[in-house]
PDB file of C-alpha atoms and ligand atoms in Angstrom:
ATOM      1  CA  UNK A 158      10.183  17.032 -18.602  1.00  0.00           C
ATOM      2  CA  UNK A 159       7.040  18.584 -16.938  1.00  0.00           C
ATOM      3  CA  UNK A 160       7.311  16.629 -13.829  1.00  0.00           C
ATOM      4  CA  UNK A 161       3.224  15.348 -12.156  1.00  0.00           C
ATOM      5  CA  UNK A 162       2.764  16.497  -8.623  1.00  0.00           C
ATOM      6  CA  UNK A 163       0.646  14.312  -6.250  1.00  0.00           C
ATOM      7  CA  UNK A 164       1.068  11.224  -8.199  1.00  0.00           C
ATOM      8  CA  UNK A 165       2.865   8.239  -7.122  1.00  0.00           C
ATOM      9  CA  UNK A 166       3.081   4.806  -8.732  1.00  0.00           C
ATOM     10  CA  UNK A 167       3.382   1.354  -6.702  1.00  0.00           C
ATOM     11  CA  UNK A 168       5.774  -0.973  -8.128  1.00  0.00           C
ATOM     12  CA  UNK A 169       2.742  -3.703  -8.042  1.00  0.00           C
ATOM     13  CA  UNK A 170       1.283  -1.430 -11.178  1.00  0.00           C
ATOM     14  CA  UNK A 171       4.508  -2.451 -13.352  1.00  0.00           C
ATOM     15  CA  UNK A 172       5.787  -4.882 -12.194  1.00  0.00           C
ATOM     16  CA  UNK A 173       5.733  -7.761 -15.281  1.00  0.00           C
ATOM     17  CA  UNK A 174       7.575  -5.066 -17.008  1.00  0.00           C
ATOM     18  CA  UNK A 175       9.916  -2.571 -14.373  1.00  0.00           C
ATOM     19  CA  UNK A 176      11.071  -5.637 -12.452  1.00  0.00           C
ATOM     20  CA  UNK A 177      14.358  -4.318 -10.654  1.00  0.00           C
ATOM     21  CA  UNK A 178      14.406  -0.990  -8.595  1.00  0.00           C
ATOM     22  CA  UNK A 179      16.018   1.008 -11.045  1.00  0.00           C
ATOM     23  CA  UNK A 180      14.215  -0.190 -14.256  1.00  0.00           C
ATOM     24  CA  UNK A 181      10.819   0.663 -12.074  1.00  0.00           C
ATOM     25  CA  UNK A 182      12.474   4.228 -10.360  1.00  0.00           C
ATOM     26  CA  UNK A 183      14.443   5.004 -14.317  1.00  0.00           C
ATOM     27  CA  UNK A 184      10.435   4.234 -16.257  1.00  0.00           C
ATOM     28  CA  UNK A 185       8.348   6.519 -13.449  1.00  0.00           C
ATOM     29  CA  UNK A 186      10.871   9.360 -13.287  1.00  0.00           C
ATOM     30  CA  UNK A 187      11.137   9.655 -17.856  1.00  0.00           C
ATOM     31  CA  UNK A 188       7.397   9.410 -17.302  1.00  0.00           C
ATOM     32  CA  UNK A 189       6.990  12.387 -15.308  1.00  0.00           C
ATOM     33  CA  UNK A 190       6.654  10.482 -11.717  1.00  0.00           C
ATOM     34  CA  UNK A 191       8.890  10.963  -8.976  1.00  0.00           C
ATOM     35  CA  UNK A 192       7.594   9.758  -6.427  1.00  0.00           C
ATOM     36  CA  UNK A 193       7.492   5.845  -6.204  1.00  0.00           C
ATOM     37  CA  UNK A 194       6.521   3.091  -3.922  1.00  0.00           C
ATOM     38  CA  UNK A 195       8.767   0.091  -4.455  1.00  0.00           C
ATOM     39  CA  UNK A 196       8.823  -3.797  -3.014  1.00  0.00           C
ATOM     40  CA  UNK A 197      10.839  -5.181  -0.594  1.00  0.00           C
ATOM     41  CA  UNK A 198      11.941  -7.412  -3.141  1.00  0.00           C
ATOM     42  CA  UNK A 199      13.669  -5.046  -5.479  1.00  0.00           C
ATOM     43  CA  UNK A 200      15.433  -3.744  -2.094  1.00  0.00           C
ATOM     44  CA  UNK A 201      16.534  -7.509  -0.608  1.00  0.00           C
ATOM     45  CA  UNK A 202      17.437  -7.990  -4.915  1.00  0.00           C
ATOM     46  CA  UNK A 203      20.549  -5.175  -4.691  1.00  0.00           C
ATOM     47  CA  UNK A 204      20.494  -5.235  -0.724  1.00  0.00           C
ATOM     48  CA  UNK A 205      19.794  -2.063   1.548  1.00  0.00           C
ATOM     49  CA  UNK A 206      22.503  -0.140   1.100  1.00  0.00           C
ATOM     50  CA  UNK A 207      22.801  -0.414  -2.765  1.00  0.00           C
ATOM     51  CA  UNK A 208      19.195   0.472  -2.831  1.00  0.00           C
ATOM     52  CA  UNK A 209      19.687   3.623  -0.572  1.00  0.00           C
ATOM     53  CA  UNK A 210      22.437   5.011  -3.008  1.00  0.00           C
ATOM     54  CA  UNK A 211      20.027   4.643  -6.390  1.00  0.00           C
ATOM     55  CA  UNK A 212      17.135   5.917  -4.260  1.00  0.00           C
ATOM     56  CA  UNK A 213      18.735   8.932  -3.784  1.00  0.00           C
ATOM     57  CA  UNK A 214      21.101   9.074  -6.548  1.00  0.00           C
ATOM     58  CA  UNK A 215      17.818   9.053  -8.963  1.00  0.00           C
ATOM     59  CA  UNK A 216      15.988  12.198  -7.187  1.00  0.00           C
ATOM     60  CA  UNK A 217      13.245   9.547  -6.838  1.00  0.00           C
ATOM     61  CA  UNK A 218      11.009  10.260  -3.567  1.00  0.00           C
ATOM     62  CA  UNK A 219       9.789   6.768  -1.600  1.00  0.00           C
ATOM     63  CA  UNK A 220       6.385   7.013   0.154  1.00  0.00           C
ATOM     64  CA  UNK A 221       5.938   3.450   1.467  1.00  0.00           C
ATOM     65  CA  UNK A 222       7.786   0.341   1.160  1.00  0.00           C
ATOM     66  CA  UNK A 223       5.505  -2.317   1.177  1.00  0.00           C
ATOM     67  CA  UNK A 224       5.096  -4.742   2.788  1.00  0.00           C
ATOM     68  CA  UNK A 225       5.409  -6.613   5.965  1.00  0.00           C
ATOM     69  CA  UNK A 226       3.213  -7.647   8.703  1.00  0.00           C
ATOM     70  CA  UNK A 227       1.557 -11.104   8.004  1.00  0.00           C
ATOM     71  CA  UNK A 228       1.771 -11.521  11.641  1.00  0.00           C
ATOM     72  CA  UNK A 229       0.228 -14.552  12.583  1.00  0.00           C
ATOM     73  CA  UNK A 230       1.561 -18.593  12.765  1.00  0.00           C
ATOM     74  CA  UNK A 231       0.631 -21.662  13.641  1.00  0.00           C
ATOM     75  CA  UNK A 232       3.545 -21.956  16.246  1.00  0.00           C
ATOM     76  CA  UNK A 233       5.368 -19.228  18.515  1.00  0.00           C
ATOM     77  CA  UNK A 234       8.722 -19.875  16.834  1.00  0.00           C
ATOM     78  CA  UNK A 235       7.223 -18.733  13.391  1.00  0.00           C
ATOM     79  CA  UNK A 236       5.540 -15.988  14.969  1.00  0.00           C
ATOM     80  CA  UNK A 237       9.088 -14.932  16.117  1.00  0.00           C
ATOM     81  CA  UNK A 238      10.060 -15.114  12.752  1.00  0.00           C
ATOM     82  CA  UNK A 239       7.461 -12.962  11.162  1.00  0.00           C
ATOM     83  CA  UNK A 240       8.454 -10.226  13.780  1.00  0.00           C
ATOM     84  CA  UNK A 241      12.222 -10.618  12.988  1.00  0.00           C
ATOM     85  CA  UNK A 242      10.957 -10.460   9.460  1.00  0.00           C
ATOM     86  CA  UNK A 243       9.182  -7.373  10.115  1.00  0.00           C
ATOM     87  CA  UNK A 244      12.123  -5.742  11.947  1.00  0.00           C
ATOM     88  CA  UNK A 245      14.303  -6.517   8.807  1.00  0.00           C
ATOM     89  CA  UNK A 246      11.673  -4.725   6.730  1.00  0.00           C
ATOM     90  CA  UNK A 247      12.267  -1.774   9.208  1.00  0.00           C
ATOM     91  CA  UNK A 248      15.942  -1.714   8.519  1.00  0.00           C
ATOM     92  CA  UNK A 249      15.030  -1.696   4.988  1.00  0.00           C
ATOM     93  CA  UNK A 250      13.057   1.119   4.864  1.00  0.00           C
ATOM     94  CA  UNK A 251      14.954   3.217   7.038  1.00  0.00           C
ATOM     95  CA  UNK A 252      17.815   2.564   4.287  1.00  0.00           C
ATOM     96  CA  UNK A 253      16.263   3.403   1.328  1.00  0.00           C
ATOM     97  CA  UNK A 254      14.158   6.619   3.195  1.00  0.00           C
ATOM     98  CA  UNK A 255      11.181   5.504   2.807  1.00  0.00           C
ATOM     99  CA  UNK A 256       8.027   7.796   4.315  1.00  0.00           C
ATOM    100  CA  UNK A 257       6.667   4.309   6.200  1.00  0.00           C
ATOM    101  CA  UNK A 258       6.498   0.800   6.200  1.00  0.00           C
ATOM    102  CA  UNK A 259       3.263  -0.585   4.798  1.00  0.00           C
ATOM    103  CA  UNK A 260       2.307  -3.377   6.969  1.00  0.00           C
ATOM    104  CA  UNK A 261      -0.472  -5.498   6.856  1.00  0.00           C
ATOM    105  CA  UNK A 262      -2.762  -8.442   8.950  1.00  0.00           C
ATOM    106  CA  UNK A 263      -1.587 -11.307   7.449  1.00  0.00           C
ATOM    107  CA  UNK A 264      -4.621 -14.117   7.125  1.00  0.00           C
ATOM    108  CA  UNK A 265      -5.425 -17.064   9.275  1.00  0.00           C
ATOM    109  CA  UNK A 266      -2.994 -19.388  10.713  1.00  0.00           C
ATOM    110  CA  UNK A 267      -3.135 -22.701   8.338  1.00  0.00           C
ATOM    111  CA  UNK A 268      -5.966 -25.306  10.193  1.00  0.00           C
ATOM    112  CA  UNK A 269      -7.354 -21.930  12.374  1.00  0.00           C
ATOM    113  CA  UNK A 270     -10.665 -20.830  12.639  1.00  0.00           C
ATOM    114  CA  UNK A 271      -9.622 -18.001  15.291  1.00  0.00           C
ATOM    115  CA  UNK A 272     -10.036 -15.134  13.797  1.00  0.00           C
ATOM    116  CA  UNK A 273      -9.776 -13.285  16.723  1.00  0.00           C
ATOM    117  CA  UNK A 274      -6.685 -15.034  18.029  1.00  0.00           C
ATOM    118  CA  UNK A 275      -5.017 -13.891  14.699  1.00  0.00           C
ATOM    119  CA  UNK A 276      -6.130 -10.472  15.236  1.00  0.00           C
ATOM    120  CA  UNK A 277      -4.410 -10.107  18.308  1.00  0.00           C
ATOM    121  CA  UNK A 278      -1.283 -11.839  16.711  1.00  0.00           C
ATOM    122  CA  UNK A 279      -1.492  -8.930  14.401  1.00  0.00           C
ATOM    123  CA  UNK A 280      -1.359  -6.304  17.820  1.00  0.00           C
ATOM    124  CA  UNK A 281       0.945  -7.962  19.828  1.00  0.00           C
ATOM    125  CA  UNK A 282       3.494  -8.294  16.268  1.00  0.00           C
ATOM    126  CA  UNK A 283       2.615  -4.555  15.756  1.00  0.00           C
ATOM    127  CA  UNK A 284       3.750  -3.920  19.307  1.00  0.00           C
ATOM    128  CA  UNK A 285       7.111  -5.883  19.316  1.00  0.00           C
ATOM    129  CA  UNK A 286       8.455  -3.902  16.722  1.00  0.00           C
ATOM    130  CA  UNK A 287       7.278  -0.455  17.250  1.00  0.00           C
ATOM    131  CA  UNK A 288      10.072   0.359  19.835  1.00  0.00           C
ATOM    132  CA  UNK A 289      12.435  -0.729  16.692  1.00  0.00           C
ATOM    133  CA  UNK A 290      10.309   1.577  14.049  1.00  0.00           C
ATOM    134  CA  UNK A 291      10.592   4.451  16.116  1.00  0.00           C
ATOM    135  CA  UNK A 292      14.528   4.208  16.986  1.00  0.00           C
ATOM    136  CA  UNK A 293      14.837   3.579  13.037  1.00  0.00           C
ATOM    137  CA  UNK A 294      12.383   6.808  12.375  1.00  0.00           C
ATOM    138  CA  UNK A 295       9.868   4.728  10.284  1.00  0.00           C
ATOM    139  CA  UNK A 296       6.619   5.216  10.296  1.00  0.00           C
ATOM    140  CA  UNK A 297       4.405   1.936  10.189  1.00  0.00           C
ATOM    141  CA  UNK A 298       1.335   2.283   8.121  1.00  0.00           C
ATOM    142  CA  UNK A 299      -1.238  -0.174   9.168  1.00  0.00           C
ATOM    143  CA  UNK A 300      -3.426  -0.922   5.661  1.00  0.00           C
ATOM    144  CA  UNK A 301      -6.809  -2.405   6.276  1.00  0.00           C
ATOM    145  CA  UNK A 302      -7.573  -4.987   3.320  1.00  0.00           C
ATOM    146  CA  UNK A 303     -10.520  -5.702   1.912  1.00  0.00           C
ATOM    147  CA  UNK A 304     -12.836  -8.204   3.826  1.00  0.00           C
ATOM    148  CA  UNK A 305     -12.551 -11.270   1.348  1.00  0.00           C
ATOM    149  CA  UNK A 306      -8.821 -11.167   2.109  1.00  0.00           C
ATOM    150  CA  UNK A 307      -9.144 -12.012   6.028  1.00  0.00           C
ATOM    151  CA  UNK A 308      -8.454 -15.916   5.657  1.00  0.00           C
ATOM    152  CA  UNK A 309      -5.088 -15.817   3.324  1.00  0.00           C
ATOM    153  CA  UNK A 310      -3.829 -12.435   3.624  1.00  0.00           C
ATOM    154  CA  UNK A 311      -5.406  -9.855   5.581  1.00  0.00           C
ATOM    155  CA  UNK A 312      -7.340 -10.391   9.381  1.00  0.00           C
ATOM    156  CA  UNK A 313      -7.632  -6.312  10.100  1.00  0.00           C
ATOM    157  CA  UNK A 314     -10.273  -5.190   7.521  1.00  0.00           C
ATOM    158  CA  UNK A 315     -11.745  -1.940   8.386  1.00  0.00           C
ATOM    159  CA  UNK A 316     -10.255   1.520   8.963  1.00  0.00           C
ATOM    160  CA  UNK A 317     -12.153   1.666  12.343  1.00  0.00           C
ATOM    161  CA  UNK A 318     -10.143  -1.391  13.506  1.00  0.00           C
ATOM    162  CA  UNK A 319      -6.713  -0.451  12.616  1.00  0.00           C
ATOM    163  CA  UNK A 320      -7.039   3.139  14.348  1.00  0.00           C
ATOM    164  CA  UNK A 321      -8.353   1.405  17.064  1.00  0.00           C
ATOM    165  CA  UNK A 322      -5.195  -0.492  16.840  1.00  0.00           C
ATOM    166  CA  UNK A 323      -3.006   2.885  16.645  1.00  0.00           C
ATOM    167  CA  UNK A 324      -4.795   4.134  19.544  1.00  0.00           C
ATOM    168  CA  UNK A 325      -3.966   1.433  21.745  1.00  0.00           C
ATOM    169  CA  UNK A 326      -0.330   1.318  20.208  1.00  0.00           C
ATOM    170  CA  UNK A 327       0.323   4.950  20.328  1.00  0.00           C
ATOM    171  CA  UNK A 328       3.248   6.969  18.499  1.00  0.00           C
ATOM    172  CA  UNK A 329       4.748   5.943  15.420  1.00  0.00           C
ATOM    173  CA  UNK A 330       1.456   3.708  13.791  1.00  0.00           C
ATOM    174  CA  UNK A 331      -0.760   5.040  11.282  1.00  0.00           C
ATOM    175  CA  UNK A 332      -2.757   3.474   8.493  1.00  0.00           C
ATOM    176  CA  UNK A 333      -2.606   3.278   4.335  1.00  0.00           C
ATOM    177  CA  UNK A 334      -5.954   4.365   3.531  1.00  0.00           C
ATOM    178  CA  UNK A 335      -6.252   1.891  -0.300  1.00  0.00           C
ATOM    179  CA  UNK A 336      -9.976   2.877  -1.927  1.00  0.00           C
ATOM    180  CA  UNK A 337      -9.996  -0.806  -2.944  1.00  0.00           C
ATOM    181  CA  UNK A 338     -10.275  -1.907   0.713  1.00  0.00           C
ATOM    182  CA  UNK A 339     -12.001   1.076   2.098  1.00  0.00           C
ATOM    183  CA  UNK A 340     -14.680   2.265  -0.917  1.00  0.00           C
ATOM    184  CA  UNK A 341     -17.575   0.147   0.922  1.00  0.00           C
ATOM    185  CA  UNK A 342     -17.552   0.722   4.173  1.00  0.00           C
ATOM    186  CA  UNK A 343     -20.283   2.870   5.387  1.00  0.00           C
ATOM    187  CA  UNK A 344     -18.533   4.758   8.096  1.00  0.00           C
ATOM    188  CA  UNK A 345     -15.687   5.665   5.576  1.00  0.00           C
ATOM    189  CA  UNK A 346     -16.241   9.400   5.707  1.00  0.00           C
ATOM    190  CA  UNK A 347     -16.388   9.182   9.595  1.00  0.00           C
ATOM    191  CA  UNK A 348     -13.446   6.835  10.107  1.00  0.00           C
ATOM    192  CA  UNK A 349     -11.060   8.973   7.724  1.00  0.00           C
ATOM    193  CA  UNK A 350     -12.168  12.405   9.661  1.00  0.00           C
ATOM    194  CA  UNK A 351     -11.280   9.971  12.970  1.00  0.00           C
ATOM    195  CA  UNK A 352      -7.986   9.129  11.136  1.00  0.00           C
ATOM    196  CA  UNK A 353      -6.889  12.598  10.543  1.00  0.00           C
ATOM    197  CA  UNK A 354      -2.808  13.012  10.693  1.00  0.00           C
ATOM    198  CA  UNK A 355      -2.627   9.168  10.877  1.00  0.00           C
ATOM    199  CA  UNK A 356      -3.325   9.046   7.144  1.00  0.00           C
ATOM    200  CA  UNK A 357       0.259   8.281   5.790  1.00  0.00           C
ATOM    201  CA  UNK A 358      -0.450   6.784   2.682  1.00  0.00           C
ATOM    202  CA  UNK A 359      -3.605   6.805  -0.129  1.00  0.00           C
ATOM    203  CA  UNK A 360      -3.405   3.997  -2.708  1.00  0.00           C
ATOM    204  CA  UNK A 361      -5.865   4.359  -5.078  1.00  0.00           C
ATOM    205  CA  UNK A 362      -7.071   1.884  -8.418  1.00  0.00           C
ATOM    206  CA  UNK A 363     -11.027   1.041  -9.023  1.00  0.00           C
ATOM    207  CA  UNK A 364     -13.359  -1.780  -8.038  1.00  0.00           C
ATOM    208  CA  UNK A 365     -14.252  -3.811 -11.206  1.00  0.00           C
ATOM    209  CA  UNK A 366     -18.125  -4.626 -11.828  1.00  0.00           C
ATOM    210  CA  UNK A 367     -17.865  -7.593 -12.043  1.00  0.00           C
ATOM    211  CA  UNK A 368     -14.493  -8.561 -10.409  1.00  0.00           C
ATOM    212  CA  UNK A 369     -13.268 -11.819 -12.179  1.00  0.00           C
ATOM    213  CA  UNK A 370     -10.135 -12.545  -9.299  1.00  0.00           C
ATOM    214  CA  UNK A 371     -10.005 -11.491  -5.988  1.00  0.00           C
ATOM    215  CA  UNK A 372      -6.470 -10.261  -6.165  1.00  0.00           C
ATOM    216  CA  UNK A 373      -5.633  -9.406  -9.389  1.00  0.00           C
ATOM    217  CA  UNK A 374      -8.548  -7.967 -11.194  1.00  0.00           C
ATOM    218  CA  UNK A 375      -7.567  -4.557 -10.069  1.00  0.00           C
ATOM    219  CA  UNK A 376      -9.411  -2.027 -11.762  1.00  0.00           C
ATOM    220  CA  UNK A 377      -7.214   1.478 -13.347  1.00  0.00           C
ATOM    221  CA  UNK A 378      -9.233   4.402 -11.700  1.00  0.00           C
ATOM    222  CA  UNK A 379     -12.114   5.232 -13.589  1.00  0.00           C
ATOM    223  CA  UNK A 380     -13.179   2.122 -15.063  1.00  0.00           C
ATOM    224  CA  UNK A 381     -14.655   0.457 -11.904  1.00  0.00           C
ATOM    225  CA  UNK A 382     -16.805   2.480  -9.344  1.00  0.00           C
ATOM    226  CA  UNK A 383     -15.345   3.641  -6.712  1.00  0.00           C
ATOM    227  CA  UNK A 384     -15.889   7.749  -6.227  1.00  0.00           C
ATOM    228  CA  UNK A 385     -12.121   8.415  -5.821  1.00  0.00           C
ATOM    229  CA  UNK A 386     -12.235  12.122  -6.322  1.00  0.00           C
ATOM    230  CA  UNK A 387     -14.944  11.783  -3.546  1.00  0.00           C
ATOM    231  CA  UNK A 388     -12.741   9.926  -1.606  1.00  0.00           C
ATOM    232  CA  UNK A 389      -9.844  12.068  -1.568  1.00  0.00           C
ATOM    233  CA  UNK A 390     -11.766  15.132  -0.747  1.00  0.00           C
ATOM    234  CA  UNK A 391     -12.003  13.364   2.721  1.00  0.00           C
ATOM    235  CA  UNK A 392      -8.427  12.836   3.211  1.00  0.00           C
ATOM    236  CA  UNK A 393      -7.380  16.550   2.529  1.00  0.00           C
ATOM    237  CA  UNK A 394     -10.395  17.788   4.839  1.00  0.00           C
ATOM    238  CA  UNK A 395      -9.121  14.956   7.095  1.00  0.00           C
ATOM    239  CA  UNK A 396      -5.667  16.402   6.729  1.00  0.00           C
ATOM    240  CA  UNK A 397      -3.796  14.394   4.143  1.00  0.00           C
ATOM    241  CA  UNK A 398      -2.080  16.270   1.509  1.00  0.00           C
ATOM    242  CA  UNK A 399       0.240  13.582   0.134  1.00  0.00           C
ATOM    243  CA  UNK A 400       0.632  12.161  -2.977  1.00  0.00           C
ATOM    244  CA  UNK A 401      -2.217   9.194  -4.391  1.00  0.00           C
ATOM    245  CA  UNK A 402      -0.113   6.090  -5.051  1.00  0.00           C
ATOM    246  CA  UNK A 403      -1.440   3.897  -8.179  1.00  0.00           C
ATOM    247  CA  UNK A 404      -1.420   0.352  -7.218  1.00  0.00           C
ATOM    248  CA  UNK A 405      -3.352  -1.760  -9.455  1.00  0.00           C
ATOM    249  CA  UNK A 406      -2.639  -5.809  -9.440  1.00  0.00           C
ATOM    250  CA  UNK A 407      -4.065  -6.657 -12.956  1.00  0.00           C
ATOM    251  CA  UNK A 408      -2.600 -10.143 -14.242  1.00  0.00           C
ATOM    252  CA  UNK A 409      -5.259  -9.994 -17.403  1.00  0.00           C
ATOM    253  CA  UNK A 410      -4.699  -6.333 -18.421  1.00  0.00           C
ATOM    254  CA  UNK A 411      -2.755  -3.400 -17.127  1.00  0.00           C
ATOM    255  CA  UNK A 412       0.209  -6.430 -16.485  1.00  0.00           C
ATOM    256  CA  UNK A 413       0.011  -7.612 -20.145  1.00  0.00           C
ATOM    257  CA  UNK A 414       0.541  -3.873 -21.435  1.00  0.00           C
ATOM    258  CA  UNK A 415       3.300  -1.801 -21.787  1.00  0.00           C
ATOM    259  CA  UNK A 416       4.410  -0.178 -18.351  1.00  0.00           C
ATOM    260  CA  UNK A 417       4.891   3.287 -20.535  1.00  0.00           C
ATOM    261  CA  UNK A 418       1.236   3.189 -21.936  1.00  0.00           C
ATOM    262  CA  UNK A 419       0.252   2.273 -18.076  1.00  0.00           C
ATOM    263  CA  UNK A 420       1.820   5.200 -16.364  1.00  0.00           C
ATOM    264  CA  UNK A 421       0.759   7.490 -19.378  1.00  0.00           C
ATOM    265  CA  UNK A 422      -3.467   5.918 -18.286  1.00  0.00           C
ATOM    266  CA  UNK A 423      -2.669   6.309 -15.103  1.00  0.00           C
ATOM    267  CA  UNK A 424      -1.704  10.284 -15.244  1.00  0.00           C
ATOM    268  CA  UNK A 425      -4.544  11.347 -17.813  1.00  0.00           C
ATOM    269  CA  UNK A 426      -6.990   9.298 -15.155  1.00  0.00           C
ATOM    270  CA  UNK A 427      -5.707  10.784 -12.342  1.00  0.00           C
ATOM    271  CA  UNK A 428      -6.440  14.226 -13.948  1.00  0.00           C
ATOM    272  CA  UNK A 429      -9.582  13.235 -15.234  1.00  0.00           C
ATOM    273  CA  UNK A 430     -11.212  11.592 -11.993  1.00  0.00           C
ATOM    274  CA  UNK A 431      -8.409  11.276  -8.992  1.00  0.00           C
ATOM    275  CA  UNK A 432      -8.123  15.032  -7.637  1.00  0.00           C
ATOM    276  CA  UNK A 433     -10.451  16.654  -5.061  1.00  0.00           C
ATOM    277  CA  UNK A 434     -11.299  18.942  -7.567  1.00  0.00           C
ATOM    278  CA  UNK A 435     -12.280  16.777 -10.535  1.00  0.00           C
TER     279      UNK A 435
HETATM  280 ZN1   ZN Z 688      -2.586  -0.623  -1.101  1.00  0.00          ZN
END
């Protein structure tokens, strides 16, 4: 089996079909894919340490785990738990040996219209459980999400605000640079250079013209209109060499196929259109 270099899939791409860790690690390693980026879920399904022995029993690599964060609450005792939350993701991913721990904003506090209050909910969370990330040895990758996600899922939207957010935090914090959140932002090409050896992670799928569900009508890379090869010729000159991780939420198309004729799109695509050469 020829095995595909700088290719990773996300379990979100698969997952009506690969459900369990090692249906989802077993389908992307006979498709050629060793390197995958699994849930929390399948982890907290087996527990850590089960997870940890078929992680590296399979040869499979892990880039992120994904995902915690979700930082902000109504009230300080859920905000508590959404840190202890996030410190049992950190125990997770240390277990399995993951690269880093995908985090992200979190939305609004139910009833709020502080968006900046949540926003520092997200920085003081971050910086509660950064002393336990770096004892542990994971990296937390700090993904931006797309604008239209701020109220229900996602407060820090732009790459410029979550490296402002390593700066102030320091060691141990870098971001998940996803095309789907990033592709419109005019100071992309600045903010990546800016970003440099805090890139640990590049997700990559394709904005949809027109977009029919703001979560799942994920596009598969090429069909939308995002220039990814473009893209990812500013992450290597930026520094980044690791693999592009396919993470497409599609509940009307790429979900309803088989996860074998998925994988098998998302290689020939990745050829085609992903690479810094194509
Ligand atoms: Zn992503």
């Amino acid at each position: 089996m020829q095995m595909v270099e700088g290719l990773a899939i996300n379990f979100a791409t698969t997952r009506t079909h690969w459900q369990t860790l090692a249906q989802f690690v077993d389908g992307c390693l006979r498709a050629g894919i060793r390197t995958v980026g699994p849930w929390r879920e399948q982890v907290q399904a087996i527990g850590i340490a089960a997870a940890g022995r078929l992680i590296r029993d399979s040869g499979a690599r892990v880039t992120g785990l994904c995902r915690s964060g979700l930082f902000p609450a109504a009230t300080a005792e859920a905000r508590r738990a959404a840190i202890d939350d996030n410190r049992r993701a950190i125990e997770e991913a240390a277990g399995i040996g993951a690269d880093h721990l995908v985090l992200i904003g979190g939305g609004l506090p139910p009833g709020s219209r502080d968006i900046s209050g949540a926003r520092q909910m997200v920085a003081d969370g971050i910086a509660a459980v950064l002393p336990d990330a770096r004892s542990a040895g994971v990296l937390l990758a700090i993904e931006p999400l797309h604008p239209m996600t701020t109220a229900d899922r996602g407060c820090v939207n732009t790459l410029a605000e979550a490296l402002d957010l390593c700066d102030r935090l320091g060691e141990g914090v870098g971001v998940a640079v996803d095309v789907y959140h990033v592709w419109w932002d005019p100071d992309l090409s600045h903010q990546i250079a800016r970003a440099g050896r805090r890139i640990l992670a590049h997700h990559i799928n394709d904005w949809l013209v027109p977009t029919r569900d703001l979560l799942l009508d994920r596009g598969m890379m090429g069909d939308g209109v995002i220039d990814l090869a473009g893209i990812r010729r500013m992450v290597e000159a930026a520094g980044f060499f690791g693999p592009q991780e396919v993470e497409i939420f599609s509940a009307e198309n790429w979900w309803k196929r088989k996860p074998d004729e998925v994988v098998a799109t998302t290689i020939a695509r990745y050829n085609a259109c992903c690479r810094a050469s194509a």
